[in-house]
mmCIF file of C-alpha atoms in Angstrom:
data_model
loop_
_atom_site.group_PDB
_atom_site.id
_atom_site.type_symbol
_atom_site.label_atom_id
_atom_site.label_comp_id
_atom_site.label_asym_id
_atom_site.label_seq_id
_atom_site.Cartn_x
_atom_site.Cartn_y
_atom_site.Cartn_z
ATOM 1 C CA UNK A 8 0.000 0.000 0.000
ATOM 2 C CA UNK A 9 2.824 2.358 0.905
ATOM 3 C CA UNK A 10 4.457 1.615 -2.426
ATOM 4 C CA UNK A 11 1.281 2.504 -4.374
ATOM 5 C CA UNK A 12 0.909 5.731 -2.369
ATOM 6 C CA UNK A 13 4.527 6.676 -3.056
ATOM 7 C CA UNK A 14 4.090 5.991 -6.806
ATOM 8 C CA UNK A 15 0.857 8.010 -6.859
ATOM 9 C CA UNK A 16 2.584 10.932 -5.088
ATOM 10 C CA UNK A 17 5.530 10.750 -7.497
ATOM 11 C CA UNK A 18 3.174 10.782 -10.509
ATOM 12 C CA UNK A 19 1.287 13.699 -8.966
ATOM 13 C CA UNK A 20 4.558 15.537 -8.347
ATOM 14 C CA UNK A 21 5.736 14.933 -11.927
ATOM 15 C CA UNK A 22 2.402 16.179 -13.279
ATOM 16 C CA UNK A 23 2.634 19.303 -11.081
ATOM 17 C CA UNK A 24 6.171 19.988 -12.310
ATOM 18 C CA UNK A 25 5.074 19.544 -15.939
ATOM 19 C CA UNK A 26 2.171 21.951 -15.392
ATOM 20 C CA UNK A 27 4.519 24.533 -13.847
ATOM 21 C CA UNK A 28 7.014 24.142 -16.696
ATOM 22 C CA UNK A 29 4.208 24.522 -19.252
ATOM 23 C CA UNK A 30 2.965 27.671 -17.508
ATOM 24 C CA UNK A 31 6.472 29.093 -17.406
ATOM 25 C CA UNK A 32 7.037 28.563 -21.134
ATOM 26 C CA UNK A 33 3.593 29.985 -21.946
ATOM 27 C CA UNK A 34 4.503 33.085 -19.943
ATOM 28 C CA UNK A 35 7.895 33.362 -21.666
ATOM 29 C CA UNK A 36 6.268 33.065 -25.097
ATOM 30 C CA UNK A 37 3.697 35.766 -24.228
ATOM 31 C CA UNK A 38 6.444 38.109 -23.008
ATOM 32 C CA UNK A 39 8.479 37.511 -26.166
ATOM 33 C CA UNK A 40 5.430 38.327 -28.317
ATOM 34 C CA UNK A 41 4.785 41.511 -26.336
ATOM 35 C CA UNK A 42 8.417 42.627 -26.654
ATOM 36 C CA UNK A 43 8.423 41.863 -30.382
ATOM 37 C CA UNK A 44 5.258 43.947 -30.867
ATOM 38 C CA UNK A 45 6.809 46.840 -28.926
ATOM 39 C CA UNK A 46 9.999 46.638 -30.996
ATOM 40 C CA UNK A 47 7.995 46.617 -34.231
ATOM 41 C CA UNK A 48 5.976 49.650 -33.104
ATOM 42 C CA UNK A 49 9.144 51.502 -32.087
ATOM 43 C CA UNK A 50 10.775 50.704 -35.426
ATOM 44 C CA UNK A 51 7.662 51.882 -37.292
ATOM 45 C CA UNK A 52 7.780 55.161 -35.356
ATOM 46 C CA UNK A 53 11.493 55.520 -36.138
ATOM 47 C CA UNK A 54 10.870 54.939 -39.837
ATOM 48 C CA UNK A 55 8.036 57.470 -39.806
ATOM 49 C CA UNK A 56 10.246 60.058 -38.150
ATOM 50 C CA UNK A 57 13.119 59.366 -40.564
ATOM 51 C CA UNK A 58 10.893 59.565 -43.624
ATOM 52 C CA UNK A 59 8.628 62.455 -42.787
ATOM 53 C CA UNK A 60 9.994 64.048 -39.661
ATOM 54 C CA UNK A 61 8.086 64.835 -36.508
ATOM 55 C CA UNK A 62 5.960 67.968 -36.329
ATOM 56 C CA UNK A 63 5.850 70.101 -33.197
ATOM 57 C CA UNK A 64 4.485 73.534 -32.353
ATOM 58 C CA UNK A 65 6.955 76.077 -30.964
ATOM 59 C CA UNK A 66 5.790 77.960 -27.865
ATOM 60 C CA UNK A 67 7.883 80.869 -26.583
ATOM 61 C CA UNK A 68 7.581 81.499 -22.847
ATOM 62 C CA UNK A 69 7.757 84.483 -20.536
ATOM 63 C CA UNK A 70 7.863 88.190 -21.247
ATOM 64 C CA UNK A 71 10.987 88.048 -23.419
ATOM 65 C CA UNK A 72 10.358 84.671 -25.039
ATOM 66 C CA UNK A 73 13.856 83.401 -24.239
ATOM 67 C CA UNK A 74 12.595 80.064 -22.916
ATOM 68 C CA UNK A 75 10.504 77.715 -24.989
ATOM 69 C CA UNK A 76 8.640 74.427 -25.016
ATOM 70 C CA UNK A 77 7.001 72.432 -27.802
ATOM 71 C CA UNK A 78 3.629 70.743 -28.255
ATOM 72 C CA UNK A 79 3.584 67.505 -30.264
ATOM 73 C CA UNK A 80 0.844 66.352 -32.644
ATOM 74 C CA UNK A 81 -0.931 64.560 -29.805
ATOM 75 C CA UNK A 82 -1.042 67.699 -27.649
ATOM 76 C CA UNK A 83 1.705 66.590 -25.264
ATOM 77 C CA UNK A 84 4.450 68.899 -24.055
ATOM 78 C CA UNK A 85 7.960 68.277 -25.369
ATOM 79 C CA UNK A 86 11.315 69.706 -24.354
ATOM 80 C CA UNK A 87 14.473 69.652 -26.442
ATOM 81 C CA UNK A 88 17.367 71.755 -27.551
ATOM 82 C CA UNK A 89 17.025 73.252 -30.993
ATOM 83 C CA UNK A 90 20.021 72.264 -33.117
ATOM 84 C CA UNK A 91 22.572 75.045 -33.632
ATOM 85 C CA UNK A 92 22.993 76.154 -37.233
ATOM 86 C CA UNK A 93 20.375 73.648 -38.358
ATOM 87 C CA UNK A 94 17.137 75.654 -38.262
ATOM 88 C CA UNK A 95 15.710 76.406 -41.712
ATOM 89 C CA UNK A 96 12.703 77.840 -43.486
ATOM 90 C CA UNK A 97 10.933 75.845 -46.196
ATOM 91 C CA UNK A 98 13.299 77.218 -48.874
ATOM 92 C CA UNK A 99 16.309 75.832 -47.048
ATOM 93 C CA UNK A 100 17.513 79.255 -45.868
ATOM 94 C CA UNK A 101 19.017 79.137 -42.401
ATOM 95 C CA UNK A 102 17.037 81.112 -39.819
ATOM 96 C CA UNK A 103 17.623 81.768 -36.129
ATOM 97 C CA UNK A 104 15.538 80.895 -33.111
ATOM 98 C CA UNK A 105 14.598 84.538 -32.550
ATOM 99 C CA UNK A 106 12.724 84.339 -35.861
ATOM 100 C CA UNK A 107 10.359 81.759 -34.401
ATOM 101 C CA UNK A 108 7.035 82.781 -32.890
ATOM 102 C CA UNK A 109 4.561 81.025 -30.663
ATOM 103 C CA UNK A 110 2.340 78.806 -32.799
ATOM 104 C CA UNK A 111 4.924 78.120 -35.529
ATOM 105 C CA UNK A 112 5.130 74.483 -36.635
ATOM 106 C CA UNK A 113 8.534 72.867 -37.030
ATOM 107 C CA UNK A 114 9.362 69.548 -38.639
ATOM 108 C CA UNK A 115 12.191 67.761 -36.828
ATOM 109 C CA UNK A 116 14.661 65.407 -38.456
ATOM 110 C CA UNK A 117 17.449 63.198 -37.148
ATOM 111 C CA UNK A 118 17.864 60.033 -35.150
ATOM 112 C CA UNK A 119 15.292 61.189 -32.632
ATOM 113 C CA UNK A 120 14.948 59.364 -29.348
ATOM 114 C CA UNK A 121 12.050 60.108 -27.036
ATOM 115 C CA UNK A 122 12.826 59.879 -23.335
ATOM 116 C CA UNK A 123 9.943 58.454 -21.335
ATOM 117 C CA UNK A 124 9.372 61.390 -19.034
ATOM 118 C CA UNK A 125 6.937 64.241 -18.559
ATOM 119 C CA UNK A 126 7.180 66.275 -20.539
ATOM 120 C CA UNK A 127 8.666 64.096 -23.243
ATOM 121 C CA UNK A 128 12.271 64.908 -24.106
ATOM 122 C CA UNK A 129 13.409 64.647 -27.711
ATOM 123 C CA UNK A 130 17.080 63.886 -28.170
ATOM 124 C CA UNK A 131 19.030 63.541 -31.398
ATOM 125 C CA UNK A 132 17.297 66.317 -33.336
ATOM 126 C CA UNK A 133 19.739 67.238 -36.098
ATOM 127 C CA UNK A 134 17.626 69.567 -38.214
ATOM 128 C CA UNK A 135 14.452 71.629 -37.743
ATOM 129 C CA UNK A 136 12.447 73.179 -40.569
ATOM 130 C CA UNK A 137 9.799 75.857 -40.117
ATOM 131 C CA UNK A 138 6.908 74.407 -42.134
ATOM 132 C CA UNK A 139 4.040 76.632 -41.049
ATOM 133 C CA UNK A 140 3.844 80.104 -39.537
ATOM 134 C CA UNK A 141 1.409 80.071 -36.649
ATOM 135 C CA UNK A 142 -0.302 82.449 -34.272
ATOM 136 C CA UNK A 143 -0.380 82.749 -30.510
ATOM 137 C CA UNK A 144 -4.020 81.579 -30.597
ATOM 138 C CA UNK A 145 -2.802 78.208 -31.918
ATOM 139 C CA UNK A 146 -1.070 77.570 -28.587
ATOM 140 C CA UNK A 147 -3.663 79.051 -26.213
ATOM 141 C CA UNK A 148 -5.498 75.749 -25.721
ATOM 142 C CA UNK A 149 -2.327 74.455 -24.035
ATOM 143 C CA UNK A 150 -1.780 77.576 -21.883
ATOM 144 C CA UNK A 151 -2.831 76.106 -18.525
ATOM 145 C CA UNK A 152 -0.714 72.967 -18.946
ATOM 146 C CA UNK A 153 2.267 75.044 -20.067
ATOM 147 C CA UNK A 154 1.820 77.482 -17.155
ATOM 148 C CA UNK A 155 1.529 74.583 -14.705
ATOM 149 C CA UNK A 156 4.630 72.761 -15.949
ATOM 150 C CA UNK A 157 6.856 75.678 -16.948
ATOM 151 C CA UNK A 158 5.705 78.276 -14.436
ATOM 152 C CA UNK A 159 5.685 80.873 -17.202
ATOM 153 C CA UNK A 160 2.941 82.232 -19.422
ATOM 154 C CA UNK A 161 2.964 81.871 -23.194
ATOM 155 C CA UNK A 162 4.821 84.715 -24.892
ATOM 156 C CA UNK A 163 2.235 86.674 -26.896
ATOM 157 C CA UNK A 164 4.675 88.409 -29.255
ATOM 158 C CA UNK A 165 3.014 88.567 -32.666
ATOM 159 C CA UNK A 166 4.712 88.369 -36.047
ATOM 160 C CA UNK A 167 5.114 91.687 -37.870
ATOM 161 C CA UNK A 168 5.294 92.246 -41.623
ATOM 162 C CA UNK A 169 9.107 92.599 -41.332
ATOM 163 C CA UNK A 170 9.391 89.303 -39.439
ATOM 164 C CA UNK A 171 7.275 87.596 -42.081
ATOM 165 C CA UNK A 172 9.914 88.570 -44.641
ATOM 166 C CA UNK A 173 12.659 87.123 -42.405
ATOM 167 C CA UNK A 174 11.280 83.588 -42.555
ATOM 168 C CA UNK A 175 9.557 83.638 -45.925
ATOM 169 C CA UNK A 176 9.900 80.329 -47.674
#
């Protein structure tokens, strides 16, 4: 009787170990699928940014507009350094940051990495092109979020006819 009980317990133990091993490999396979899907999505986003660039809205801050933040296509805040000597109008003419106004849309190019933080941080921007001249009103829907995060109001400096000539494409 003891022998039959021992054999039954051993069989039960083997079956339990097989069930645990099966569960483990099922979990590993699910994790691998999830990681593969994430890698494919990340690669698709990288290809999209390489091919067409990423568009962001420039928002000057404070009374003098010396600080700035960006708003991405999804309405999220973005911080980054504008590339030196790599800011252009649509004709390819180099322009300077002081020729940008709140509401302007830039297209960013480069090997852009997005840090998972709030606000998002873009790194690796190699070139920025002014693709659309905007207005302060374009950024006003983000004013409270910008004020909360940055502690500064949106700079309301408007484009003049002379400044339009500066960035004409």
